[in-house]
Coordinates of C-alpha atoms in Angstrom, one line a residue:
M1 CA 95.4 84.6 92.3
I2 CA 94.3 87.8 92.8
R3 CA 97.6 89.5 93.2
L4 CA 97.6 92.6 96.0
E5 CA 100.7 91.6 97.6
C6 CA 102.7 94.4 95.6
D7 CA 102.3 97.8 92.9
Y8 CA 104.3 95.7 90.5
A9 CA 102.8 92.8 89.8
E10 CA 102.2 93.2 85.9
G11 CA 104.6 94.8 83.2
A12 CA 103.3 98.3 81.8
H13 CA 100.3 99.8 80.7
E14 CA 99.9 99.2 77.3
R15 CA 100.7 102.7 75.5
V16 CA 104.8 102.1 77.0
L17 CA 104.5 98.9 75.5
R18 CA 103.4 100.7 72.1
R19 CA 106.2 103.4 72.3
L20 CA 108.9 101.8 72.8
F21 CA 107.4 98.8 69.7
E22 CA 106.8 102.2 68.0
T23 CA 110.1 103.5 68.1
N24 CA 111.9 100.2 68.4
L25 CA 114.0 99.9 65.9
E26 CA 115.4 103.8 65.4
Q27 CA 118.7 105.2 65.8
T28 CA 119.5 106.6 68.7
P29 CA 122.8 108.0 70.4
G30 CA 123.2 105.9 73.9
Y31 CA 123.9 106.8 78.1
G32 CA 121.0 108.7 78.2
E33 CA 122.0 111.4 75.4
D34 CA 118.9 111.1 73.1
L35 CA 115.9 113.6 72.5
Y36 CA 113.9 111.5 74.4
C37 CA 114.8 111.8 77.5
A38 CA 115.8 115.3 76.5
R39 CA 111.6 116.1 76.0
A40 CA 111.4 113.9 79.1
R41 CA 113.9 115.8 81.6
E42 CA 111.7 119.1 79.8
Y43 CA 108.4 117.8 80.9
I44 CA 109.5 117.2 84.5
Q45 CA 110.8 120.2 85.0
Q46 CA 108.2 121.6 83.5
L47 CA 106.0 120.5 85.9
C48 CA 108.9 120.5 89.1
Q49 CA 108.7 124.4 88.7
R50 CA 111.7 124.7 89.5
E51 CA 115.1 126.3 87.4
G52 CA 118.2 125.2 88.6
I53 CA 117.6 121.6 88.5
D54 CA 119.4 118.5 86.8
V55 CA 117.2 115.3 85.4
H56 CA 118.7 111.3 85.5
F57 CA 117.1 108.4 84.2
L58 CA 118.0 104.9 86.4
V59 CA 116.1 101.7 86.4
G60 CA 115.4 100.9 89.7
G61 CA 114.8 102.7 92.9
T62 CA 117.7 100.7 95.3
Q63 CA 119.7 101.5 92.6
T64 CA 118.4 105.2 92.6
N65 CA 119.0 105.8 96.2
T66 CA 122.4 103.7 97.2
T67 CA 123.9 106.5 94.0
V68 CA 122.5 109.6 94.5
I69 CA 123.6 108.7 99.5
A70 CA 126.7 108.1 97.9
A71 CA 127.3 110.4 95.4
A72 CA 125.9 113.2 98.6
L73 CA 129.1 111.2 101.4
R74 CA 132.3 111.9 102.3
P75 CA 133.8 107.8 104.1
H76 CA 132.6 108.7 106.8
Q77 CA 129.9 110.5 106.8
G78 CA 125.5 108.1 107.5
V79 CA 122.0 108.7 106.4
I80 CA 119.7 109.6 108.8
A81 CA 116.4 107.6 108.3
A82 CA 113.5 105.8 110.6
T83 CA 114.1 102.7 110.9
S84 CA 111.2 101.1 108.3
G85 CA 112.8 103.7 106.6
H86 CA 113.3 102.0 102.7
I87 CA 117.3 101.4 102.5
N88 CA 117.2 99.9 106.0
V89 CA 114.4 97.5 105.9
H90 CA 114.5 96.2 101.7
E91 CA 118.1 97.0 100.4
T92 CA 120.0 93.7 101.0
G93 CA 122.8 96.7 103.2
A94 CA 123.2 98.2 99.8
I95 CA 124.1 102.2 101.7
E96 CA 126.3 100.0 104.0
A97 CA 128.3 97.8 100.6
T98 CA 129.3 101.5 99.6
G99 CA 130.4 102.4 102.4
H100 CA 127.8 104.5 105.3
K101 CA 125.5 103.8 107.9
V102 CA 122.4 103.7 107.8
L103 CA 121.0 105.9 111.7
A104 CA 118.4 104.5 111.3
V105 CA 115.8 106.0 114.2
P106 CA 112.4 104.9 116.2
S107 CA 108.9 105.2 114.3
A108 CA 106.2 104.4 114.8
D109 CA 104.2 105.5 111.7
G110 CA 107.0 105.9 109.5
K111 CA 108.1 109.5 109.6
L112 CA 110.9 111.3 111.0
T113 CA 110.8 115.2 112.4
G114 CA 112.7 118.3 112.0
R115 CA 113.2 117.4 116.6
E116 CA 114.5 114.0 115.4
V117 CA 116.6 115.0 113.4
R118 CA 118.2 117.8 115.1
R119 CA 118.3 115.0 117.8
V120 CA 120.6 113.1 116.1
Y121 CA 122.9 115.4 114.7
E122 CA 123.5 117.2 118.2
S123 CA 124.4 113.8 120.1
H124 CA 127.1 113.7 117.5
W125 CA 128.4 117.3 117.5
Q126 CA 128.4 117.9 121.3
D127 CA 129.4 114.4 121.8
A128 CA 134.0 115.1 122.6
T129 CA 134.0 111.3 121.1
R130 CA 132.1 111.9 118.1
E131 CA 135.3 111.0 116.0
H132 CA 135.6 108.6 116.5
M133 CA 130.8 108.0 115.1
V134 CA 130.1 107.9 112.2
Q135 CA 128.7 112.4 111.4
P136 CA 125.4 112.4 110.0
G137 CA 126.1 113.3 107.1
M138 CA 122.0 113.2 104.8
V139 CA 118.4 112.3 106.1
Y140 CA 116.5 109.9 104.3
L141 CA 112.5 109.9 103.9
S142 CA 109.8 108.9 101.9
Q143 CA 106.3 110.4 100.0
P144 CA 105.0 108.1 101.1
T145 CA 106.6 106.2 103.1
E146 CA 106.9 102.4 104.2
N147 CA 103.7 102.7 106.2
G148 CA 101.4 103.9 103.8
T149 CA 101.3 107.6 105.3
L150 CA 102.2 110.7 103.9
Y151 CA 104.1 114.1 105.3
S152 CA 102.2 116.8 105.1
L153 CA 103.8 120.4 103.7
A154 CA 104.0 121.7 107.4
E155 CA 106.7 118.9 108.2
L156 CA 108.3 118.6 104.7
T157 CA 109.3 122.4 105.3
D158 CA 110.4 121.6 109.1
L159 CA 112.8 118.8 107.8
W160 CA 113.6 121.4 105.0
E161 CA 115.0 124.1 107.4
T162 CA 116.4 122.2 109.7
C163 CA 118.8 120.4 107.8
Q164 CA 119.5 123.6 106.1
D165 CA 119.8 124.7 109.2
C166 CA 122.6 121.7 110.3
G167 CA 123.9 121.5 106.2
L168 CA 121.9 118.2 106.2
F169 CA 121.4 116.9 102.1
L170 CA 117.6 115.6 102.8
F171 CA 116.7 112.6 100.0
V172 CA 112.4 112.4 99.1
D173 CA 112.5 108.1 98.1
G174 CA 109.3 109.2 96.2
A175 CA 108.8 105.3 94.2
R176 CA 105.4 105.2 95.4
L177 CA 104.9 109.7 94.7
G178 CA 102.5 109.9 92.3
Y179 CA 100.1 107.8 94.7
G180 CA 101.7 110.2 97.2
L181 CA 100.8 113.8 95.8
M182 CA 97.0 112.0 94.6
S183 CA 96.4 111.2 97.9
E184 CA 92.4 113.3 99.1
A185 CA 95.5 113.5 102.0
C186 CA 98.2 115.2 100.6
D187 CA 98.0 119.1 100.5
M188 CA 101.3 118.9 99.2
T189 CA 102.8 119.4 95.6
L190 CA 105.8 118.4 93.2
P191 CA 106.9 121.8 92.9
D192 CA 106.2 121.9 96.8
L193 CA 108.4 118.6 96.4
A194 CA 110.5 120.2 94.5
R195 CA 111.6 123.0 96.3
R196 CA 112.4 121.8 99.6
C197 CA 115.0 119.3 98.9
D198 CA 117.7 119.3 98.0
G199 CA 117.0 115.5 95.4
F200 CA 114.3 113.3 95.1
S201 CA 113.3 110.4 93.2
I202 CA 109.6 110.1 90.3
G203 CA 108.6 105.9 90.7
G204 CA 108.1 104.6 88.0
T205 CA 108.9 101.0 88.6
K206 CA 105.4 100.8 89.9
Q207 CA 103.7 103.2 88.5
G208 CA 103.1 101.9 84.5
L209 CA 107.1 101.7 83.0
L210 CA 108.5 98.3 82.8
F211 CA 111.5 99.7 85.3
G212 CA 113.2 103.2 85.2
E213 CA 113.0 106.3 88.0
A214 CA 113.4 109.6 87.0
L215 CA 115.6 111.4 89.5
V216 CA 115.6 115.6 90.7
L217 CA 118.5 117.5 92.2
S218 CA 118.9 120.9 93.0
H219 CA 121.7 121.1 95.2
P220 CA 124.9 122.0 93.1
A221 CA 127.3 119.8 94.9
L222 CA 125.0 117.1 93.7
R223 CA 124.8 118.0 90.3
R224 CA 128.0 118.3 89.8
D225 CA 129.5 115.0 88.6
F226 CA 126.5 113.0 89.1
R227 CA 126.7 110.9 85.8
Y228 CA 130.5 109.6 86.8
H229 CA 128.1 108.6 90.2
I230 CA 126.0 106.5 88.0
K231 CA 128.0 105.4 85.8
Q232 CA 130.5 103.7 89.1
H233 CA 127.4 102.2 89.9
G234 CA 126.6 100.3 87.3
G235 CA 123.3 102.6 86.7
M236 CA 124.1 104.4 82.8
L237 CA 122.1 101.8 81.0
A238 CA 123.9 102.0 77.5
K239 CA 120.0 102.0 75.5
G240 CA 119.3 104.7 78.1
R241 CA 116.3 106.0 75.7
L242 CA 115.1 103.3 76.8
L243 CA 113.3 105.1 80.5
G244 CA 113.0 108.0 79.1
E245 CA 110.8 107.1 75.9
Q246 CA 108.4 105.7 79.1
F247 CA 108.6 108.1 80.8
L248 CA 107.0 110.2 77.9
A249 CA 104.6 107.7 77.6
L250 CA 102.7 109.0 80.5
L251 CA 104.3 112.3 80.5
D252 CA 103.1 112.9 77.6
G253 CA 101.6 116.6 77.0
E254 CA 101.3 116.9 80.7
D255 CA 101.0 120.3 81.4
G256 CA 100.7 120.7 85.3
S257 CA 97.0 119.8 86.0
G258 CA 97.2 116.1 86.8
N259 CA 95.5 114.9 83.9
S260 CA 98.5 112.6 83.4
L261 CA 97.9 109.0 82.2
Y262 CA 101.2 108.8 85.0
F263 CA 98.6 111.3 87.8
T264 CA 94.7 109.6 87.0
M265 CA 96.7 106.2 87.0
A266 CA 97.6 107.1 90.5
K267 CA 94.8 108.7 91.9
K268 CA 92.3 105.1 90.3
A269 CA 94.4 103.2 93.1
D270 CA 94.0 105.5 95.9
E271 CA 90.8 105.6 95.7
Q272 CA 91.0 102.1 94.9
A273 CA 92.1 101.0 97.9
L274 CA 90.6 103.3 99.8
R275 CA 86.9 101.1 99.2
I276 CA 88.8 98.4 100.5
R277 CA 90.1 100.1 103.9
A278 CA 86.3 101.0 104.4
A279 CA 84.6 97.6 103.7
F280 CA 87.5 96.7 106.1
E281 CA 86.4 99.0 108.4
E282 CA 82.9 98.4 108.4
K283 CA 84.1 94.2 109.4
G284 CA 85.8 95.7 112.4
C285 CA 89.6 95.1 111.3
G286 CA 91.7 97.5 112.9
L287 CA 94.0 98.8 111.4
L288 CA 98.2 98.2 111.8
H289 CA 99.1 101.6 110.0
D290 CA 96.4 104.9 109.0
S291 CA 97.5 104.8 105.4
Q292 CA 95.4 107.0 102.6
T293 CA 97.4 105.3 99.7
N294 CA 97.1 102.7 97.8
Q295 CA 99.0 100.2 100.3
Q296 CA 96.7 100.0 103.2
F297 CA 98.1 97.8 106.6
F298 CA 94.7 95.2 107.8
V299 CA 94.3 93.8 111.5
L300 CA 92.7 90.3 110.5
P301 CA 91.8 87.2 112.5
D302 CA 93.9 84.4 112.1
A303 CA 90.8 82.0 110.0
W304 CA 89.9 85.7 107.7
Y305 CA 93.1 85.5 106.5
E306 CA 93.7 81.7 105.9
K307 CA 89.8 82.2 104.2
L308 CA 91.3 85.3 102.1
A309 CA 94.1 83.8 102.1
E310 CA 92.8 81.3 99.0
G311 CA 92.2 83.6 96.7
Y312 CA 93.7 87.0 97.1
A313 CA 98.2 87.1 97.6
M314 CA 98.1 89.2 99.8
T315 CA 101.7 90.8 101.8
H316 CA 102.0 88.5 105.5
M317 CA 102.6 91.5 108.1
G318 CA 103.4 89.8 110.9
K319 CA 101.4 88.2 113.8
P320 CA 100.3 91.3 116.2
D321 CA 99.3 88.9 119.0
K322 CA 98.2 83.9 118.9
H323 CA 94.4 84.8 117.1
H324 CA 95.6 87.4 114.5
T325 CA 97.5 88.2 111.0
A326 CA 98.3 91.9 109.1
V327 CA 98.8 92.0 106.1
R328 CA 99.4 94.7 103.7
V329 CA 96.7 95.0 100.3
C330 CA 98.5 97.2 98.2
T331 CA 97.1 98.8 94.7
S332 CA 98.4 100.0 91.5
W333 CA 97.6 101.4 88.6
A334 CA 96.9 98.4 86.9
T335 CA 93.8 96.6 89.2
K336 CA 91.1 95.7 88.0
D337 CA 87.2 97.8 89.4
E338 CA 86.4 94.2 89.3
A339 CA 89.4 92.6 91.2
V340 CA 89.0 94.7 94.0
E341 CA 84.7 94.1 93.7
Q342 CA 85.4 90.6 94.2
L343 CA 87.8 91.7 97.6
I344 CA 85.3 94.0 98.8
A345 CA 81.7 91.4 98.2
D346 CA 84.6 88.1 99.7
V347 CA 85.1 91.1 103.0
N348 CA 81.4 91.0 103.1
G349 CA 80.8 87.5 103.5
L350 CA 83.4 86.7 106.4

């Protein structure tokens, strides 16, 4: 069975494991106050090319999202997100469990627009009974989205300016950020992103680390006392150096040119995904979403789905009609060329 249902089926890149093994018996301070985390923070700050940012390391994506959203919002506030946003559909009510509501906005492609954010904001403040409603206080989006779609630099800028105008925090979930930034369809860079949001994450769990997310914060209100929030939400790892070391393993030597393993592996995963997409399209398969990243979404005749499911693990995305099944095929930092070649051959043979 070739597993293509997600980008975290494998453990970690061997460079990560080697670094952890080589430093295993070193003694360091705990809770991320070690030299390795300090160096990893410096690398990420240099990559962002922005002064006045803090970098924190947490274990997982849901933990990162809930911690930063809870830190940003007052008890009566909620966070605006697309209906397909990860915090709305894949985090088991984690945001609501912290006492905040997800204000979901319908979206066909998984993206929000500045106009939609402003509509939600103005709808609240123009309501004479607004004190009885959840007040929007933040905007959540992901790059790429759950549908594999990408925000353009112009779209992100529009959202940033809208949030600035409305007094809303803007947070970008970057659990798959490397796959987004390295897509040929992406017209923004990491420094572009760092200048157009109040906080964002750089995913590691889905991009070659055993576990770990780097959280970049720029807004003073979020930066203040944030380690208290991490601790309160169970995110302050005693052996915090394990997080810094893993990011160092993939970013070490990064000069801003995109030549580190973190980015080169993401680029290859995108290229492999588009090769798979081309094979499916040549067979006449429809697309559920137009993704240019490592996630690809296909609408297959049921017979084709049943045949491929014998040898490939894919994410079942529902049935658009009685005769078709939608699936997600997901490449990763570890996807082997021979697996891609085999899938393409099997698709051609359908």
